[in-house]
Tab-separated table of C-alpha atoms in Angstrom:
chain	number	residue	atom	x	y	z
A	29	UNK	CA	-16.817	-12.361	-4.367
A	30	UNK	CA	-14.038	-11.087	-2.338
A	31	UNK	CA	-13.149	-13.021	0.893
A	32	UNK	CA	-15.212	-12.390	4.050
A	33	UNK	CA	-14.475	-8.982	5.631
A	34	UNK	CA	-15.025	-8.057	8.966
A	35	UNK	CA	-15.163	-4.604	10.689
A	36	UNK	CA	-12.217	-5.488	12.381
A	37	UNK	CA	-10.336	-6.528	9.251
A	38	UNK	CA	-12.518	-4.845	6.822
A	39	UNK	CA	-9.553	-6.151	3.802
A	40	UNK	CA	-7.955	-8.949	5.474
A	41	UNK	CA	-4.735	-8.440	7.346
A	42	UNK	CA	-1.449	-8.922	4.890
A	43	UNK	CA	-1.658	-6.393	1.934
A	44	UNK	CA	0.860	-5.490	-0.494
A	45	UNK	CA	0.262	-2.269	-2.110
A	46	UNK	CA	1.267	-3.689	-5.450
A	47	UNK	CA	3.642	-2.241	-8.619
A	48	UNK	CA	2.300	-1.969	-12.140
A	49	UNK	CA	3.902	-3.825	-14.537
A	50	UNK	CA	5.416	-2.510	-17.917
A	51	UNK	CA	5.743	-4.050	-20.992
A	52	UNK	CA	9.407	-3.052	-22.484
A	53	UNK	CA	7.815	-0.154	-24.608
A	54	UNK	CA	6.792	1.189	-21.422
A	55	UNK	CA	3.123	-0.059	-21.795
A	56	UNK	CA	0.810	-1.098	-19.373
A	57	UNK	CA	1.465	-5.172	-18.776
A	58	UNK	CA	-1.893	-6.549	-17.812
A	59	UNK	CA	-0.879	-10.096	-18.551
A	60	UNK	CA	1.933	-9.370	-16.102
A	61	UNK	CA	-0.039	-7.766	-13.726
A	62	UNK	CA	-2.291	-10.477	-13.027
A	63	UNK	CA	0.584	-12.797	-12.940
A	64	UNK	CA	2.336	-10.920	-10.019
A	65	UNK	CA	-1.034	-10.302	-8.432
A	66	UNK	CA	-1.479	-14.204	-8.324
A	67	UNK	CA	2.014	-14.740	-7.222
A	68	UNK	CA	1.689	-12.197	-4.348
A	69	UNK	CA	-1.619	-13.953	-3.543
A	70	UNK	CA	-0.128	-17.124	-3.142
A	71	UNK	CA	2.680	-16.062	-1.334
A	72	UNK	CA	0.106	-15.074	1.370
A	73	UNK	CA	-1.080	-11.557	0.882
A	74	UNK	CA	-5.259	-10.958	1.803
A	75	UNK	CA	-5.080	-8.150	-0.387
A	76	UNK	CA	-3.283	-5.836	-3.144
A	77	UNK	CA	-3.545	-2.370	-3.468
A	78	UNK	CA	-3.464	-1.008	-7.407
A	79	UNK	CA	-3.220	1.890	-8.188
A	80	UNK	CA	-1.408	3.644	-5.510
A	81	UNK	CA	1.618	5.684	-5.088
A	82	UNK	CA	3.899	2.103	-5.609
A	83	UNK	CA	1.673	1.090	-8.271
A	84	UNK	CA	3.153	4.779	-10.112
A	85	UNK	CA	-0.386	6.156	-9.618
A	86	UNK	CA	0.824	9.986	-10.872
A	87	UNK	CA	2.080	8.477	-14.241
A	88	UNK	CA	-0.851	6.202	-15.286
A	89	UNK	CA	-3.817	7.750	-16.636
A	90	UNK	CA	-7.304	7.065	-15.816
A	91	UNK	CA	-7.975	4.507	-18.427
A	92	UNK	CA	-4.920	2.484	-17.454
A	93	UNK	CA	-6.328	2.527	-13.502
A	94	UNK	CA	-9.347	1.263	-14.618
A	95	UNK	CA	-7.992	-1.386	-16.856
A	96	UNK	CA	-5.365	-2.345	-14.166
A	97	UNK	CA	-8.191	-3.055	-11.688
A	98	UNK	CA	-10.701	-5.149	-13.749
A	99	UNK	CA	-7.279	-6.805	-14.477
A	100	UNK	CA	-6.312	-7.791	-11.090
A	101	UNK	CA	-10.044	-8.576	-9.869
A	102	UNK	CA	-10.234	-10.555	-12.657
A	103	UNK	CA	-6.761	-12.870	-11.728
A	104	UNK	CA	-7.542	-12.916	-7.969
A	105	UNK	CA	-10.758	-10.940	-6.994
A	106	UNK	CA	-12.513	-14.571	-5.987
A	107	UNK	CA	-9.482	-15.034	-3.359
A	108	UNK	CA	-7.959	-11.599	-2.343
A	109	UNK	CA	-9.653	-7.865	-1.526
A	110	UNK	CA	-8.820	-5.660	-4.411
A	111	UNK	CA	-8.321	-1.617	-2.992
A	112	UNK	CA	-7.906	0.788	-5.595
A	113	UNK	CA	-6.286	3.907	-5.340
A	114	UNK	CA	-8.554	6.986	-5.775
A	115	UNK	CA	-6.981	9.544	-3.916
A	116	UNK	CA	-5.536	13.045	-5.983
A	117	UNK	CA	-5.290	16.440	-4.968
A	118	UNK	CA	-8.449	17.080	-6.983
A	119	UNK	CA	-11.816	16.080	-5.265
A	120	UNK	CA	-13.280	15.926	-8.337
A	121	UNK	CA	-11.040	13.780	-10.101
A	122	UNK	CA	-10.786	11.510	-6.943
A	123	UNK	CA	-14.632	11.087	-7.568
A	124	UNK	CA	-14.231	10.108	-10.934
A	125	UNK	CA	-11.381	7.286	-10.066
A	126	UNK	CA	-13.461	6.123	-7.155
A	127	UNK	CA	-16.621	5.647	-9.632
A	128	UNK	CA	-14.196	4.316	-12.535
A	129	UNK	CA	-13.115	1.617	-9.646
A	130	UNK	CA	-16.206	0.607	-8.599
A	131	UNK	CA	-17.385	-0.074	-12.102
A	132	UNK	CA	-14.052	-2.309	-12.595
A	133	UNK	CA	-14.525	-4.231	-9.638
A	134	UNK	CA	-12.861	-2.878	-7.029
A	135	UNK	CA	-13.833	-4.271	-3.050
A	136	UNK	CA	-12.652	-0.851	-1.843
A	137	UNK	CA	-11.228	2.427	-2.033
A	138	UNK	CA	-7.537	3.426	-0.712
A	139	UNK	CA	-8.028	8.044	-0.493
A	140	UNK	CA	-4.542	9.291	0.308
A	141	UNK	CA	-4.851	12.858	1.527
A	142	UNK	CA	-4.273	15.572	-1.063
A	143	UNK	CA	-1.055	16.403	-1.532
A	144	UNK	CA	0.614	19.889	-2.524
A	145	UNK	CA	-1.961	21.818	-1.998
A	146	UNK	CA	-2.002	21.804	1.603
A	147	UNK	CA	-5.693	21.948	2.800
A	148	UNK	CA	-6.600	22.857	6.032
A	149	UNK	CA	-8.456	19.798	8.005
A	150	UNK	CA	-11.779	21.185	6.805
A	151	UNK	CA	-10.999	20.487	3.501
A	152	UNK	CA	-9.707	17.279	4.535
A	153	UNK	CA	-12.871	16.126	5.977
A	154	UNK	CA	-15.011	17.515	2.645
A	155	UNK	CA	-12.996	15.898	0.601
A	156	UNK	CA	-12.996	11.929	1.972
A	157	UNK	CA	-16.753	12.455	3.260
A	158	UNK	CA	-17.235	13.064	-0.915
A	159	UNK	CA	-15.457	10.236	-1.972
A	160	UNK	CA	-16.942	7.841	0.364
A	161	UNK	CA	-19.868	9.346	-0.675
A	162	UNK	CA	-19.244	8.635	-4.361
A	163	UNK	CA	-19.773	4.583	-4.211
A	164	UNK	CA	-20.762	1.778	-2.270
A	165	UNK	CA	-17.662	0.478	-1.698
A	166	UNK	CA	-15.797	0.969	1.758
A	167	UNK	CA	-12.706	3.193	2.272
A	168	UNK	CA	-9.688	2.976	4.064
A	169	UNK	CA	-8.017	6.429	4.544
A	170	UNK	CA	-4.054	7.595	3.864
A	171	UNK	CA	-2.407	9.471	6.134
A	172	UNK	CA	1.206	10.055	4.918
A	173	UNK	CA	2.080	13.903	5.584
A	174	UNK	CA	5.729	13.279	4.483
A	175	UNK	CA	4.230	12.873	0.969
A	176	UNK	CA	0.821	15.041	0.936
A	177	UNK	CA	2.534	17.826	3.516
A	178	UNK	CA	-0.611	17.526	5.453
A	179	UNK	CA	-1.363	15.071	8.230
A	180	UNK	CA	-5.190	13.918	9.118
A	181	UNK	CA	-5.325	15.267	12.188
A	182	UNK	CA	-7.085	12.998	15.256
A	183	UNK	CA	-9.301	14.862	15.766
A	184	UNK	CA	-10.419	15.255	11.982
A	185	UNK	CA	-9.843	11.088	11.772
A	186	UNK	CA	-12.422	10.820	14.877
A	187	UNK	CA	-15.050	12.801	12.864
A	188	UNK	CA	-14.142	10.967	9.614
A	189	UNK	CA	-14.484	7.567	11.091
A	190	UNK	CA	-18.484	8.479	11.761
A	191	UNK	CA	-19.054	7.898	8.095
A	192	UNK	CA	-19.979	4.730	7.686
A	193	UNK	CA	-17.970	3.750	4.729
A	194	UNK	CA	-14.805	4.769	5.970
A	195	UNK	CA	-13.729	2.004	8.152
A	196	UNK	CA	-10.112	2.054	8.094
A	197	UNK	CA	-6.452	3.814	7.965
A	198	UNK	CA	-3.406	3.096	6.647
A	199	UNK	CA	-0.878	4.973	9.054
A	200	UNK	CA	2.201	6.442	6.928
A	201	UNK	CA	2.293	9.213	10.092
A	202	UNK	CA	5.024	7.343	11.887
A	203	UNK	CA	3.656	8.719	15.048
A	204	UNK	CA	3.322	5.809	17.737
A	205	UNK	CA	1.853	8.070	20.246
A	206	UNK	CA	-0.844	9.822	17.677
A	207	UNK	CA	-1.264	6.799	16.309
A	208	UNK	CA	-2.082	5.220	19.651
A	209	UNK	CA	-4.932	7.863	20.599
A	210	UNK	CA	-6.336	8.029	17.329
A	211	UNK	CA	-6.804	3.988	17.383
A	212	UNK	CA	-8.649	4.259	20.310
A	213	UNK	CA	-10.906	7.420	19.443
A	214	UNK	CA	-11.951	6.269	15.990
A	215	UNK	CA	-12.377	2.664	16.134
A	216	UNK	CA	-10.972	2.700	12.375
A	217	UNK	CA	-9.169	-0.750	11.477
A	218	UNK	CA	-5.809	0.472	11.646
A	219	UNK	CA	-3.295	-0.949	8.742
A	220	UNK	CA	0.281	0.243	9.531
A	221	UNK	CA	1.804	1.917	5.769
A	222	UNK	CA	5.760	2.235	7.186
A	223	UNK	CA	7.305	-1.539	6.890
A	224	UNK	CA	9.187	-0.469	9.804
A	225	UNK	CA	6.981	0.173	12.108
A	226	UNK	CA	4.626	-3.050	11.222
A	227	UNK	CA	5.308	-4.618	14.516
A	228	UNK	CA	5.446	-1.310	16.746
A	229	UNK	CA	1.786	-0.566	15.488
A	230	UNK	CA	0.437	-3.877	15.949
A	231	UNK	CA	1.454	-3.144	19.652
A	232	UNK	CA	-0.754	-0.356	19.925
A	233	UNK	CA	-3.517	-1.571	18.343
A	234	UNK	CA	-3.317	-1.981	14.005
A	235	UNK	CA	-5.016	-5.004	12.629
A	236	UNK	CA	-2.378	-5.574	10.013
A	237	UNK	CA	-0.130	-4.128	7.227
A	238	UNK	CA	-0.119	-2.048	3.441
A	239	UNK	CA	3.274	-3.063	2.847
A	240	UNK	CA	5.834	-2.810	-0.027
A	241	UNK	CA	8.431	-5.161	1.101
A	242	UNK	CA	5.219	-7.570	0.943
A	243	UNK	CA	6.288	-8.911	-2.809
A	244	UNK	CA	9.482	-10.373	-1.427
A	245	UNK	CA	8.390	-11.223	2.115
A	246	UNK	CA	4.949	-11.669	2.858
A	247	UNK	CA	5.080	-15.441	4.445
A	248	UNK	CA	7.407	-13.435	6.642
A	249	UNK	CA	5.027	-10.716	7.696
A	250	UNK	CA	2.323	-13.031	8.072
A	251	UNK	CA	4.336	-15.647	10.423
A	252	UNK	CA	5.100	-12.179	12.673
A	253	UNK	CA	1.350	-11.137	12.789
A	254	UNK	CA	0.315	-14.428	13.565
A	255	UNK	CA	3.008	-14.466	16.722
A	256	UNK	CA	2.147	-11.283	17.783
A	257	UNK	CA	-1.613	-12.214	17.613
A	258	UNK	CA	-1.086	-15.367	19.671
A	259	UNK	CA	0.703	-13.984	22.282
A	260	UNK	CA	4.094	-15.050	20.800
A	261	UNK	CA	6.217	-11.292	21.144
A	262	UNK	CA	9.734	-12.960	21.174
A	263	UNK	CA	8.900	-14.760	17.904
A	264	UNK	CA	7.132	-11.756	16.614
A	265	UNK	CA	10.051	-9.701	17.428
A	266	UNK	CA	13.023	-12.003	16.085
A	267	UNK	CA	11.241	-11.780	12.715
A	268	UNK	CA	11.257	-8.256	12.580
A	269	UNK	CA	14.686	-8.006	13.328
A	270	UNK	CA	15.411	-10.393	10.341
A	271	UNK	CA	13.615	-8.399	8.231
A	272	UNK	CA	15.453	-4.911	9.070
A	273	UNK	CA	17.601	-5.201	6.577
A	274	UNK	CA	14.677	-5.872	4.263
A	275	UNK	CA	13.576	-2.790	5.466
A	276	UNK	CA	16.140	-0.443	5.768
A	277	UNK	CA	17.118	-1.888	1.867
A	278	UNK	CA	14.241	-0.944	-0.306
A	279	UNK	CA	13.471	2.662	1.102
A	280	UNK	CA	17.457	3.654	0.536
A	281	UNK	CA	15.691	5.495	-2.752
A	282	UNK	CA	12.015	5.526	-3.895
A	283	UNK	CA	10.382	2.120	-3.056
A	284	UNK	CA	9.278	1.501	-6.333
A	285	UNK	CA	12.495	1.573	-8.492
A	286	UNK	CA	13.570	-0.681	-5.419
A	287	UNK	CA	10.858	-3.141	-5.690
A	288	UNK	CA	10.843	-3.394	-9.438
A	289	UNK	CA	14.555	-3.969	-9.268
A	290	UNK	CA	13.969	-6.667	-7.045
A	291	UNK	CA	11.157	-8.351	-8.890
A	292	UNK	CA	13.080	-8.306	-11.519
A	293	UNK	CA	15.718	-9.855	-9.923
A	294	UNK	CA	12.997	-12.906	-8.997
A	295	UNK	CA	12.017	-12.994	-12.767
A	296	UNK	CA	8.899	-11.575	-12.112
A	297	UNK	CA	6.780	-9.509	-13.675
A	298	UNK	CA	7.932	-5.761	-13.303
A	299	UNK	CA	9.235	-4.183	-16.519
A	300	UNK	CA	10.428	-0.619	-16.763
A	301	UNK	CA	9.818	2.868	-14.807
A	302	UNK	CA	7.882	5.702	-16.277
A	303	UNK	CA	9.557	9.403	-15.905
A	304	UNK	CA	10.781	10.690	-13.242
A	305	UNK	CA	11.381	7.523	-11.690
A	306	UNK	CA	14.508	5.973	-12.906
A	307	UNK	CA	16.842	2.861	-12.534
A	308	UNK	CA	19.061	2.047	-10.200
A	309	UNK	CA	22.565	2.734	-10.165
A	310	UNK	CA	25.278	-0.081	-10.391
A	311	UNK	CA	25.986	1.224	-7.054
A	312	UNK	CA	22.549	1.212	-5.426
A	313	UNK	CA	21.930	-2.165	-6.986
A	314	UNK	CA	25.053	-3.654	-5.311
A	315	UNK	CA	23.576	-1.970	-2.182
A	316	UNK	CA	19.784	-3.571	-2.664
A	317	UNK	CA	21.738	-7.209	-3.252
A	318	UNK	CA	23.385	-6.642	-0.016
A	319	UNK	CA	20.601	-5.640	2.148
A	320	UNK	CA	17.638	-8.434	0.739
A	321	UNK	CA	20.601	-11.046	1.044
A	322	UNK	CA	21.195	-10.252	4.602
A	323	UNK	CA	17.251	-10.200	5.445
A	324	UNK	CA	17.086	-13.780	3.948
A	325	UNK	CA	15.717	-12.881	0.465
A	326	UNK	CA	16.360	-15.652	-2.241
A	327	UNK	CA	17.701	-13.250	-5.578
A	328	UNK	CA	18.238	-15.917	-8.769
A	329	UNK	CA	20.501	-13.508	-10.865
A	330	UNK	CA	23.745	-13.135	-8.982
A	331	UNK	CA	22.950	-9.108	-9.132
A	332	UNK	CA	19.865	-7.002	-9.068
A	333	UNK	CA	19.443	-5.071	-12.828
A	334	UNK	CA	20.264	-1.744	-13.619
A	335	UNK	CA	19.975	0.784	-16.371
């Protein structure tokens, strides 16, 4: 059983929407995966999201996303919600995935809007009412239109939020002001997906974070939440400002060649990229050192690796 979730905190607060780990042939690591997801556990996440965009979601076929969840659930599924991924450009396929979760485990669905294709908010609506149709489980909506091209709309989030196995949204919009009406027209929990903004949406009304900069920092992110929910905003906002450079540092290139560098870095379980993500450069390495130093991250290797 997962822990107790509320409709205000449907899958806890503190989520880190996690890598998957490779084995050095460029297999997937289950061993390692349930190692880092009991790591990132302990270090104070509620949840982990698998199989999303960080987790190289567009490189890791449908087998592997089911075997990555009944992985995880497996290691921590007794202490942490478990959100799978589900979300593709296909409504079909997303059905599939979400089904495929379900059957592994999963204690909910992550549905990023479809990207490329550019539907029109009709099709938006279609397509997550189908996929919370699909299963049981509940289903917390992506909204990330610098990715999909597309924004969810408020007005197509208000109409969404009726279903009553959509209960949340993770906010990648980086809109305070939409973000702000939207929050109050829906009643969706609101999860803020832009580390930098974790504190500026908690101010308007999110519940908590999907973060990336979670596997290095969650204690961190959890100590702010837990100021800003007690009233405490000059706490709340002195540890966001220590964790800017945190911030700023592992979205200088794609998150995940960031992260895995970093992990890495921690001896923990990360392993290689999969095509077209590559390595970092010496250079961008040097850079990622610099940046996690400065926002009080512990590195044991005096530099982060490479190619």
């Amino acid at each position: 059983m997962a822990p107790t979730s509320t409709p205000q905190t449907p899958f806890g607060r503190v989520l880190t929407a996690m890598v998957t780990p490779f084995a050095a042939d460029g297999e997937l690591d289950l061993d390692g995966a349930q190692r880092l997801a009991a790591h990132l556990v302990d270090a104070g996440n509620d949840g982990l999201v698998v199989n999303g965009t960080t987790g190289e979601s567009p490189t890791t076929t449908d087998a592997e996303k089911a075997r990555l969840v009944r992985a995880v659930v497996e290691a921590v599924g007794d202490r942490a919600f478990v959100v799978a991924g589900a979300g593709t450009n296909d409504t079909r396929h997303s059905l599939e995935l979400a089904r495929a979760a379900a059957q592994a485990g999963a204690h909910g669905l992550l549905a990023v809007t479809p990207y490329y294709n550019k539907p029109p908010q009709e099709g938006l609506y279609r397509h997550f009412t189908a996929i919370a149709d699909a299963t049981d489980l509940p289903v917390m909506l992506y909204d990330i239109p610098g990715r999909s091209g597309v924004p969810i709309n408020t007005e197509t989030i208000v109409r969404l939020a009726e279903h009553p196995r959509i209960v949340a949204n993770k906010d990648a919009k980086g809109d305070l002001g939409r973000a702000s009406w939207a929050i109050a027209a829906s009643g969706l929990a609101w999860y803020s997906g832009d580390d930098m903004l974790n504190l500026p949406l908690l101010s308007v009304g999110a519940v908590g974070f999907v973060s990336v900069v979670g596997h290095l920092v969650a204690p961190e992110l959890r100590a702010m939440l837990e100021a800003h929910l007690s009233g405490d905003v000059t706490k709340a906002t002195e540890i966001h400002q220590k964790l800017l450079p945190v911030f700023t540092g592992m979205f200088r290139t794609q998150g995940v060649i960031t992260t895995k560098a970093a992990l890495m870095s921690q001896g923990l379980p990360a392993g290689p990229l999969r095509l077209p993500l590559v390595e970092l450069t010496e250079e961008e390495a040097a850079q990622l050192h610099r940046d996690l130093t400065a926002g009080g991250v512990q590195l044991t290797p005096a530099a982060v690796p490479t190619a």
